[in-house]
XYZ file of C-alpha atoms in Angstrom:
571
model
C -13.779 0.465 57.621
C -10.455 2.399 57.391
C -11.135 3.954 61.250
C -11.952 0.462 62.120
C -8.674 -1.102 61.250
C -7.379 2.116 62.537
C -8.316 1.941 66.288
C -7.572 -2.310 66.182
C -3.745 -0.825 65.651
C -4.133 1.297 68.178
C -5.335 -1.264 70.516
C -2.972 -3.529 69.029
C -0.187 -0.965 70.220
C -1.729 -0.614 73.445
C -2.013 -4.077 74.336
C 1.353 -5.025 73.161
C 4.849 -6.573 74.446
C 6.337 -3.110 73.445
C 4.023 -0.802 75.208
C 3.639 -2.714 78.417
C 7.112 -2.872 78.669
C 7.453 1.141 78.266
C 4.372 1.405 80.680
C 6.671 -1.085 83.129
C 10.038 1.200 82.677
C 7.873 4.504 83.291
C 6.412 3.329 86.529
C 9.873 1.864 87.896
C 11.763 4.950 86.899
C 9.296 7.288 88.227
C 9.366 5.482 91.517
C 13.111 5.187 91.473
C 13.981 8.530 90.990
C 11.220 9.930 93.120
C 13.516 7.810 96.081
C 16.652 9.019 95.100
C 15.931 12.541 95.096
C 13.865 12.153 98.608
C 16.520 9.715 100.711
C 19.204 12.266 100.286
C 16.994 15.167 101.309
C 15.554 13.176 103.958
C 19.418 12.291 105.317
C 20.426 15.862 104.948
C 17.418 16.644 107.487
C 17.387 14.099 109.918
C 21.149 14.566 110.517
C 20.902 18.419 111.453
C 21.147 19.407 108.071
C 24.369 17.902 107.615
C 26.229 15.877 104.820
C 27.662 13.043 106.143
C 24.731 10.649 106.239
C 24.484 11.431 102.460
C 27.871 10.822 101.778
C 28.123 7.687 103.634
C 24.891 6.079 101.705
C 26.721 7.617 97.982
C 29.679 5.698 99.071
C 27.983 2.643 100.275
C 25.628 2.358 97.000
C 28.897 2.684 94.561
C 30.673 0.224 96.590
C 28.256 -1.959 96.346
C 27.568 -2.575 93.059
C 31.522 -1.949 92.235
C 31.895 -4.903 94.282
C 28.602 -7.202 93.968
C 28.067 -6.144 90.270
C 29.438 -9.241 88.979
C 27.481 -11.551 91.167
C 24.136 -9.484 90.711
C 24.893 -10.188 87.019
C 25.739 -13.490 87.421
C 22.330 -14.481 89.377
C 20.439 -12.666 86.382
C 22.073 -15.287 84.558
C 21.692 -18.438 86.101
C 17.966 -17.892 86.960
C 14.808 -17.675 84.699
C 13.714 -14.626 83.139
C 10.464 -14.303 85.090
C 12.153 -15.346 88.224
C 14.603 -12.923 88.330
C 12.444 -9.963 86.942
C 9.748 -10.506 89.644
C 12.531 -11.181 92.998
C 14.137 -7.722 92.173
C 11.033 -5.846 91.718
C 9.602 -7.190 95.038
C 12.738 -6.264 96.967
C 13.577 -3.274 95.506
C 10.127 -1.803 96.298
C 9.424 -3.725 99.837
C 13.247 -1.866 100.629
C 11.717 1.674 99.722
C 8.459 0.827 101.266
C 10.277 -0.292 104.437
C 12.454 2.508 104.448
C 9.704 4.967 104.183
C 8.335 3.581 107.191
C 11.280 3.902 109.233
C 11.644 7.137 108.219
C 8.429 8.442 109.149
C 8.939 6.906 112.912
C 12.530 8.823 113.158
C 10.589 12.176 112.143
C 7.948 11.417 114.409
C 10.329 10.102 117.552
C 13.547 12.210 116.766
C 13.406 13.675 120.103
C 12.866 10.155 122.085
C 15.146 8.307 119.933
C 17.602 10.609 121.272
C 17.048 9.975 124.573
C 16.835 6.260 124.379
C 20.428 4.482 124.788
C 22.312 7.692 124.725
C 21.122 8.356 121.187
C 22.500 4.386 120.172
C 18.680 3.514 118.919
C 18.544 6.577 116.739
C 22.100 5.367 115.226
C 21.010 1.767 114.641
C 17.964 3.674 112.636
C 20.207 5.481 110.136
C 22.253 2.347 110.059
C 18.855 0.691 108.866
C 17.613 3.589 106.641
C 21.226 3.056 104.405
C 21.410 -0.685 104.604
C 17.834 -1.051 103.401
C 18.360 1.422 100.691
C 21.620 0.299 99.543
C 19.485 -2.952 99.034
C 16.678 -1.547 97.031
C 19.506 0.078 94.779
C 21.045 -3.298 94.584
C 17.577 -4.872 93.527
C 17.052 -1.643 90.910
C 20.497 -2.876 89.313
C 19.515 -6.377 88.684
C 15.995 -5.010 87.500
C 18.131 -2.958 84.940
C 20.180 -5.317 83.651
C 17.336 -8.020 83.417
C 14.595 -5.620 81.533
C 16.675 -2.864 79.454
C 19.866 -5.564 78.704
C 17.942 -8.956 78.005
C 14.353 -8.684 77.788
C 14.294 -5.549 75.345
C 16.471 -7.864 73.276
C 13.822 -10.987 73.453
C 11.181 -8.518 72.848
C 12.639 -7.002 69.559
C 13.010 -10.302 68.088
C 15.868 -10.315 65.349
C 14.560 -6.710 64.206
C 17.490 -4.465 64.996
C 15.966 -1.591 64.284
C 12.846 -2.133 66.248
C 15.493 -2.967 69.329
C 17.095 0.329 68.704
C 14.152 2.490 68.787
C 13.029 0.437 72.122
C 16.653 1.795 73.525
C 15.412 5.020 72.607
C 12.314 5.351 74.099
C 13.593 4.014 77.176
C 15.842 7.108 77.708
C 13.572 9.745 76.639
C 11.548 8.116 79.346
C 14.390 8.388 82.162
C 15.140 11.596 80.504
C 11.298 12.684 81.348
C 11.157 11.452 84.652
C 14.560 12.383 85.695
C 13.088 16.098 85.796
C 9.268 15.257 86.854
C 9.941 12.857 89.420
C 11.935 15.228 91.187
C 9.701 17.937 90.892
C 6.509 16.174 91.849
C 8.063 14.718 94.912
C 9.466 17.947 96.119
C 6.325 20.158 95.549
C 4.968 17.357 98.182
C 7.883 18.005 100.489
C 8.193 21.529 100.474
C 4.024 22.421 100.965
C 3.484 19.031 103.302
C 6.261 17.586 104.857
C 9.192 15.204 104.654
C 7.236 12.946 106.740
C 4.000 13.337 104.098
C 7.176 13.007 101.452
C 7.934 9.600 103.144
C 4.741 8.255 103.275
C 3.687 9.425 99.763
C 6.733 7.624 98.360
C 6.087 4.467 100.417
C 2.364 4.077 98.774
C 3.299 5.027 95.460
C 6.139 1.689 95.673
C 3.257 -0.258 96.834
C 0.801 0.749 93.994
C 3.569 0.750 91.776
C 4.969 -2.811 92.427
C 1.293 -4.550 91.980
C 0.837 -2.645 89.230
C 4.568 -3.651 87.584
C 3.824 -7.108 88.683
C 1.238 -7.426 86.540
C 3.088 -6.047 83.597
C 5.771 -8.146 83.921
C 3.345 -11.016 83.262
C 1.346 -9.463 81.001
C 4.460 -9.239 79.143
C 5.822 -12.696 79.558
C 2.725 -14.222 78.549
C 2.963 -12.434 74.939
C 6.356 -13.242 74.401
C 6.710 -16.985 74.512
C 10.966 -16.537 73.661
C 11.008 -15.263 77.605
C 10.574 -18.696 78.612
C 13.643 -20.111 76.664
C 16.651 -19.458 78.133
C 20.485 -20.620 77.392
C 21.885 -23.626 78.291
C 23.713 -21.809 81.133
C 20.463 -20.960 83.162
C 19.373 -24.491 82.467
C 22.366 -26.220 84.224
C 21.777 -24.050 87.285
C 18.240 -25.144 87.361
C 18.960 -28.674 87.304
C 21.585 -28.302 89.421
C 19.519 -26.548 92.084
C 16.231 -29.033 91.473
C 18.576 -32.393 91.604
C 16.942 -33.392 88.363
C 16.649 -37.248 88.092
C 17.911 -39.400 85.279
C 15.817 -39.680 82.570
C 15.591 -43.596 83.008
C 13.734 -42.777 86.233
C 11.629 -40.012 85.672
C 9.559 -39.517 82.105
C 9.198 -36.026 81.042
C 6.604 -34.295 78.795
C 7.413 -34.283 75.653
C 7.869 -30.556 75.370
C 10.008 -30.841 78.020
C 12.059 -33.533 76.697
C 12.885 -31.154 73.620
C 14.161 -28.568 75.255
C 16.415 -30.622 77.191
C 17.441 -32.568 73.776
C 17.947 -29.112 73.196
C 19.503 -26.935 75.315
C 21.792 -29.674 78.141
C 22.864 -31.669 74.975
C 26.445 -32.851 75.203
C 26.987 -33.176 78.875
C 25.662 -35.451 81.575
C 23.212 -34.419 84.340
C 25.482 -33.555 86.708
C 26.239 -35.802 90.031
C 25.324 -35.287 93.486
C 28.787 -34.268 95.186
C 29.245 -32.439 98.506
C 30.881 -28.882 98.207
C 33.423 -28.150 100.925
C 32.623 -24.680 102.957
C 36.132 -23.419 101.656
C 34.582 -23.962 98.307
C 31.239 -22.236 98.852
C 33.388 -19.059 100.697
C 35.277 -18.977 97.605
C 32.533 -19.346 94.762
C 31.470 -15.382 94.605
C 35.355 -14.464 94.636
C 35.215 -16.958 91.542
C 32.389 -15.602 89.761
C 33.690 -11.866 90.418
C 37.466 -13.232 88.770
C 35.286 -14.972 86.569
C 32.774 -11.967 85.473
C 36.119 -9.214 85.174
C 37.933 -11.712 83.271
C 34.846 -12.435 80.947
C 34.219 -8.725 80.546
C 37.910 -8.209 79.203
C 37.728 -10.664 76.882
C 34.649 -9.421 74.884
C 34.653 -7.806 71.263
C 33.444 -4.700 72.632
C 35.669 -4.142 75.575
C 36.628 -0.815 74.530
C 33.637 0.427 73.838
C 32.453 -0.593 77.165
C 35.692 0.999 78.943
C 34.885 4.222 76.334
C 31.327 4.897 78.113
C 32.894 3.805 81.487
C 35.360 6.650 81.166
C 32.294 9.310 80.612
C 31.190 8.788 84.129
C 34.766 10.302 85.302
C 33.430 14.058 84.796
C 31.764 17.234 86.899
C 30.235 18.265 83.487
C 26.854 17.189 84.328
C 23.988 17.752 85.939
C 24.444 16.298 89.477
C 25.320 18.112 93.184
C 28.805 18.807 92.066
C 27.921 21.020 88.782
C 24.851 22.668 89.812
C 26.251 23.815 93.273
C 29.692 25.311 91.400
C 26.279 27.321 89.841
C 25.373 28.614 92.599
C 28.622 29.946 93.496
C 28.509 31.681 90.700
C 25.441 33.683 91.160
C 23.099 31.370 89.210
C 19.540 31.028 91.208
C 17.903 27.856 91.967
C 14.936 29.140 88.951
C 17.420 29.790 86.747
C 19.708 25.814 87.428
C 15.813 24.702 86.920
C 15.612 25.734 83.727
C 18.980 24.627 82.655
C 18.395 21.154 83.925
C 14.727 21.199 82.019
C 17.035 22.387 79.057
C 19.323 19.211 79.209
C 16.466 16.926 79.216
C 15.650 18.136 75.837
C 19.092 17.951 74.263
C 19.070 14.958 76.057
C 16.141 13.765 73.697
C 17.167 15.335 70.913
C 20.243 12.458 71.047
C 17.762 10.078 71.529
C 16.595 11.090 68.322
C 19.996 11.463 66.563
C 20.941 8.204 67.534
C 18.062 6.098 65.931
C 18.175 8.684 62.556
C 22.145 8.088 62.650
C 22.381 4.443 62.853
C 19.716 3.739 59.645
C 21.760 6.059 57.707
C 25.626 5.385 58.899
C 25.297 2.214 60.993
C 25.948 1.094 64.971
C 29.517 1.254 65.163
C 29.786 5.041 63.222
C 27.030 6.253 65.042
C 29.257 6.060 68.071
C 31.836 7.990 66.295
C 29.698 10.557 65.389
C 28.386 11.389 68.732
C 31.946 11.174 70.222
C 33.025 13.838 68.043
C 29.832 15.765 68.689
C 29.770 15.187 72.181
C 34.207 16.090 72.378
C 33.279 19.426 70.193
C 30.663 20.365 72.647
C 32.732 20.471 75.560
C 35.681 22.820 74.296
C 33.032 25.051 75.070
C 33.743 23.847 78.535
C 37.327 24.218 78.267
C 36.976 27.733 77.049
C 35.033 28.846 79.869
C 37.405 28.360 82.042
C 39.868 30.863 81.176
C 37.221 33.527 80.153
C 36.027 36.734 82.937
C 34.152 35.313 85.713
C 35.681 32.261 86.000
C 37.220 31.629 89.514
C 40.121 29.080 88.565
C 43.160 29.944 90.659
C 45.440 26.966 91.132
C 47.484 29.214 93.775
C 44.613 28.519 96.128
C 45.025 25.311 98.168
C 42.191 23.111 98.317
C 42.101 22.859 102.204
C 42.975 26.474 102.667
C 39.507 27.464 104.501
C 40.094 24.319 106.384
C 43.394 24.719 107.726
C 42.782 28.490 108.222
C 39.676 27.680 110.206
C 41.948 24.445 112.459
C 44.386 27.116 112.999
C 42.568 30.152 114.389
C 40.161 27.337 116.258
C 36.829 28.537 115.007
C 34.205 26.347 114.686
C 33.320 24.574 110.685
C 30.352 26.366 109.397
C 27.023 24.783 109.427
C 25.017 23.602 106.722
C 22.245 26.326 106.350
C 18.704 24.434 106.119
C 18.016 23.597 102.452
C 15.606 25.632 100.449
C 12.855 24.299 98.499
C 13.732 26.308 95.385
C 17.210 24.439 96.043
C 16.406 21.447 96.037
C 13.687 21.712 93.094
C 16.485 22.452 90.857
C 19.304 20.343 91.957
C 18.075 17.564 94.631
C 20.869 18.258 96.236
C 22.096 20.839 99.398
C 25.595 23.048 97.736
C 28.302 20.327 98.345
C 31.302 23.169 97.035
C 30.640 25.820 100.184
C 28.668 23.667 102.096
C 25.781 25.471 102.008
C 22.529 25.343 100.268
C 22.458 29.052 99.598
C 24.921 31.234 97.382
C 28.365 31.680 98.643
C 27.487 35.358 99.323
C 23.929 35.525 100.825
C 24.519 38.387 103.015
C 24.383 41.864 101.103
C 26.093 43.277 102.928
C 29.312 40.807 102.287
C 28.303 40.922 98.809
C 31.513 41.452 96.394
C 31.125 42.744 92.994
C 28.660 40.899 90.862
C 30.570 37.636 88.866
C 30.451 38.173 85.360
C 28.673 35.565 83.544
C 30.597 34.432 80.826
C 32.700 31.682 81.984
C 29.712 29.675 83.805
C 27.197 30.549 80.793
C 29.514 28.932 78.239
C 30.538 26.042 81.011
C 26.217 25.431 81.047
C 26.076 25.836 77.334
C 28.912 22.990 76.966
C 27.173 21.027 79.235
C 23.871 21.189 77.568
C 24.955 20.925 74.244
C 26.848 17.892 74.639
C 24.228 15.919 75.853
C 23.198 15.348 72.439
C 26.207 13.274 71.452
C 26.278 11.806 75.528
C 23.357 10.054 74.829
C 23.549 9.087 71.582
C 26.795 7.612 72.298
C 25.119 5.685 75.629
C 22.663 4.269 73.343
C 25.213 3.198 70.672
C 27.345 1.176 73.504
C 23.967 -0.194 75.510
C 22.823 -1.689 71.494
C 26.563 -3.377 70.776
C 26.105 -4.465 74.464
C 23.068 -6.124 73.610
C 23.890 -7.461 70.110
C 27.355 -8.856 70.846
C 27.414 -10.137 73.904
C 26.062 -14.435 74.198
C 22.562 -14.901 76.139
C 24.263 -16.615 78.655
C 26.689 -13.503 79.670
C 24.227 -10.849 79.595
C 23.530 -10.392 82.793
C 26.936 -10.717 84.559
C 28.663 -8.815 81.404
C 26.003 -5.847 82.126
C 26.580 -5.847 85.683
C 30.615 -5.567 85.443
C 29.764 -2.721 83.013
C 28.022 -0.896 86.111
C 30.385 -1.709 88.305
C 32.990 0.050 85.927
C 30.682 3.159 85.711
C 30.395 3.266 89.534
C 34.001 2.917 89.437
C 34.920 6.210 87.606
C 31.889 7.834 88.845
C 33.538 7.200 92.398
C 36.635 8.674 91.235
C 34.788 12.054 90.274
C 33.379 12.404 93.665
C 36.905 11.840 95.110
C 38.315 14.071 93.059
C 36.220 16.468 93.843
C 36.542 15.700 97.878
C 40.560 16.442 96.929
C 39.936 19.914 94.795
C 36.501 21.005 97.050
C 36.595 24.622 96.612
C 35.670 27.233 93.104
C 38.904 28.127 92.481
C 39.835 25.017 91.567
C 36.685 23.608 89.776
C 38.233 24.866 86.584
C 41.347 22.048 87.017
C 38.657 19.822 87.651
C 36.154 20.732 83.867
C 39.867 20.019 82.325
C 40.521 16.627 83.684
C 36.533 15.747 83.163
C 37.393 16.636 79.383
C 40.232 14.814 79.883
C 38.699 11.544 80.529
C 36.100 12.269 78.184
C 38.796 12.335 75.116
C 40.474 9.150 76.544
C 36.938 7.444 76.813
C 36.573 8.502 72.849
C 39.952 7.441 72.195
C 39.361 3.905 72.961
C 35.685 3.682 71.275
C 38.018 4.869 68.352
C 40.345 1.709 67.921
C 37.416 -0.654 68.986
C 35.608 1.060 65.432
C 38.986 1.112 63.926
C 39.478 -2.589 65.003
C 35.521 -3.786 63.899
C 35.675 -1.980 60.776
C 38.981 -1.660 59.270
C 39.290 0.689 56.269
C 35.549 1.358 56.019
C 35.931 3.108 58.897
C 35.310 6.766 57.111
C 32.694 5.107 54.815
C 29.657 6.590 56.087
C 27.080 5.314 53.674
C 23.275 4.483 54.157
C 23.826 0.788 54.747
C 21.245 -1.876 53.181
C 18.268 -2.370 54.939
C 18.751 -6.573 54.090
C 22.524 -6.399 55.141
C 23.797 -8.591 58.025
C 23.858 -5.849 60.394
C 19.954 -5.638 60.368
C 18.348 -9.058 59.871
C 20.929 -11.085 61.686
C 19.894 -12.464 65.436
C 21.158 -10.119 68.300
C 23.708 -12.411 70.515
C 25.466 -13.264 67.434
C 28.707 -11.753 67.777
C 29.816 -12.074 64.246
C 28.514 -8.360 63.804
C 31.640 -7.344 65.636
């Protein structure tokens, strides 16, 4: 009897909202991170193993949503739920899918490309290859605000807790496959080939998106709440349907509830041309509109606070890992480091949700700033201990200029190595190279001492703990104090404000390119990082007043719990 009622809840769980929409996430994220890893790779080869194809598409993807953010948001918003979840999935994976395609006929026609138009044909190809991928990342944004901003939300009901521990598991799972994904993908590169890379990563989207599809449904169907929407999305739709007046047309009666319901207090609105001037203007409008709306919310700061994270080199992207490999650290070695982050980077999954049931939201965040803050003096340290190169004497074009001025040719960017690219994705962006800044033995200077870059890593790794906690705190206040009908463009100025600063890293590392000066650049990461914490600080100080230090275990039956998410009384 007891097994029985035993394996119905585990077919319960199975068959739930909640599963199907982790099952959903994994898929996407698998897919998505496969491509990301691969279309840099794959632009690093097809343009004789140079960078600036892959620094064009970087640029063009945070652009994009810097600029379009707002108006990707705003569509999530004036759409249905369903609608909106199933158009982004289909683009973003026919975009990958397509791109795979014409990838695999540039690999297989390099050479006659070349030849054809003076090489123009080949151009128009790459010009594809980032235009079509820019789009799928585009279409991966609104599928990211839509699922982890607003249906998570539906799905968890008025149960806060439930929606926090749904936050949770949704980054351990991008935590997961931001290491496997990688992996699996470039095992298939390195003992097959880019093209069987392509065309692995073109069926898996294919199989993946029928598959998602399905869930999506699946998932809709069992949560009827999908299907209402705020009054906002309901103007739009009549709006865009010309709805008739009720005198001429007689509506079900279910539907004549929800319009009692939800278009109460204004009229259907009149048929009136819009003047081309007006249509030009209308996404300049809704981008004011979306910035201005974004300012105005309760938790502003807090959204600025986790904004100002993504201004940093302390992580685990190009920048980081190839300042590594400067140093003497081997691809196996970066590897195991970056395996090593995913599990601290659980580990404040799991702080996060034990945290807020015993201190609350807004604390929580405090806690992992300080945590997070603490971390990184390691970071600071490191800098000024043996090994480290920092020397601010050093200009950062010096190589440059000395190379201009004696007219030798730039170096070349040395083929990437699969052991590389397994641990970092990407070629050494720091000595533009994808092997250590002294290969040759006999060029070989005395070893670095390890000191400075083991406590830099340690930092790093430690602080990823109170990173993601604090990501998760901001994402839940996100999701509990901003209206239904604001979601989605709220969420996607949020993005645009983490592409923002995460822009401003990359420039600021194009400014301050070599070693010497990396250490300038871990103190103005910190930098940022404090200011970030700083204004998370007076948003707490501002929601909670003099309870602020009051870090009790807060009733399970107070408002903060059992009242609705959306309702911004909380803040």
């Amino acid at each position: 009897m007891a097994r029985g009622r035993q394996r119905g809840s585990v077919i319960a769980y199975f068959t739930s909202a909640k599963f199907l929409l982790y099952l959903g996430h994994a898929l996407s994220t698998w897919g998505d991170r496969m491509w990301h890893f691969a279309v840099s790779v794959f632009l690093v080869e097809l343009y004789g193993n140079s960078l600036l194809l892959t620094a064009v598409y970087g640029l063009v993807v945070a652009g994009s949503v810097l600029l379009l953010g707002a108006l990707i948001g705003d569509w999530v918003d004036k759409n249905s739920r369903l609608k909106v979840a199933q158009t982004s999935l289909i683009v973003q994976n026919a975009s990958v899918i397509l791109c795979g395609i014409i990838l695999m006929i540039i690999f297989l026609f390099k050479t006659q490309l070349l030849t054809l138009y003076h090489g123009w044909l080949l151009t128009v190809c790459y010009i594809l290859v980032i235009t079509i991928a820019n789009i799928a990342n585009l279409a991966s944004t609104a599928t990211a605000i839509t699922i982890q901003r607003d249906w998570i939300v539906v799905v968890a009901g008025e149960d806060r807790s439930k929606l926090a521990d749904m936050n949770a598991t949704i980054r351990r799972i991008d935590q997961l496959t931001n290491i496997l994904a990688p992996m699996a993908v470039g095992q298939i590169m390195t003992f097959g080939s880019p093209m069987i890379g392509c065309g692995f990563i073109s069926g898996w989207n294919l199989m993946s998106m029928c598959v998602e599809y399905l869930l999506l449904w699946k998932v809709y169907q069992k949560t009827p709440t999908l299907a209402l929407k705020s009054a906002k999305a309901e103007e739009s739709e009549l709006k865009q349907l010309n709805v008739k007046k009720e005198s001429d047309v007689k509506p079900a009666e279910g539907v004549q509830l929800i319009v009692e319901k939800d278009v109460a207090g204004f009229e259907p609105p009149q048929e009136k041309e819009v003047g081309c001037a007006a249509r030009i203007a209308e996404p300049f409008v809704t981008f004011r509109d979306g910035w201005v709306a974004y300012y105005n919310q309760p938790v502003f700061l807090a959204g600025m606070g986790l904004a100002f994270l993504y201004m940093t080199v302390l992580g685990f992207d190009c920048i980081t890992t190839g300042y590594a490999y400067t140093q003497g650290l081997s691809g196996s070695v970066l590897s195991l480091l970056m395996g090593a982050s995913a599990v601290t980077g659980i580990m404040g999954t799991v702080a996060f949700t034990w945290l807020r049931r015993k201190c609350g939201l807004v604390r929580t965040g405090l806690i992992s700033g300080v945590a997070q803050f603490a971390c990184l003096i390691l970071c600071v340290i490191s800098v000024f201990m043996p090994g480290s190169p920092l020397d601010l004497t050093v200009s950062p074009f010096a190589d440059i200029s000395a190379r201009l001025f004696e007219n030798e040719p730039l170096p070349t960017i040395a083929s990437p190595e699969p052991e590389m690219i397994l641990a970092t994705g990407m070629p050494n962006l720091l000595n533009g190279s994808t092997t250590p800044a002294y290969s040759d033995p006999e060029m070989s200077p005395e070893p670095v001492p390890l000191l400075s870059v083991s406590l830099l890593f340690a930092g790093v790794i430690a602080a990823r703990v109170g990173l993601w906690s604090f990501d998760l705190t901001v994402t839940q206040l996100l999701q509990e104090n901003v209206v239904e009908s604001e979601r989605g463009i709220i969420n996607g100025v949020q993005n645009s404000m983490n592409y923002l600063l995460d822009l401003l890293h990359f420039i600021m590392v194009i400014l301050a390119p070599n070693p010497e000066a990396f250490g300038l650049l871990v103190l103005i990461s910190v930098s940022f990082v404090a200011m970030g914490h700083i204004m998370y600080f007076r948003f707490a100080q501002k929601t909670l007043g003099k309870q602020l230090f009051l870090c009790c275990t807060p009733d399970p039956k107070a408002a903060p719990d059992s009242s609705p998410p959306g309702n911004t009384s909380t803040v």
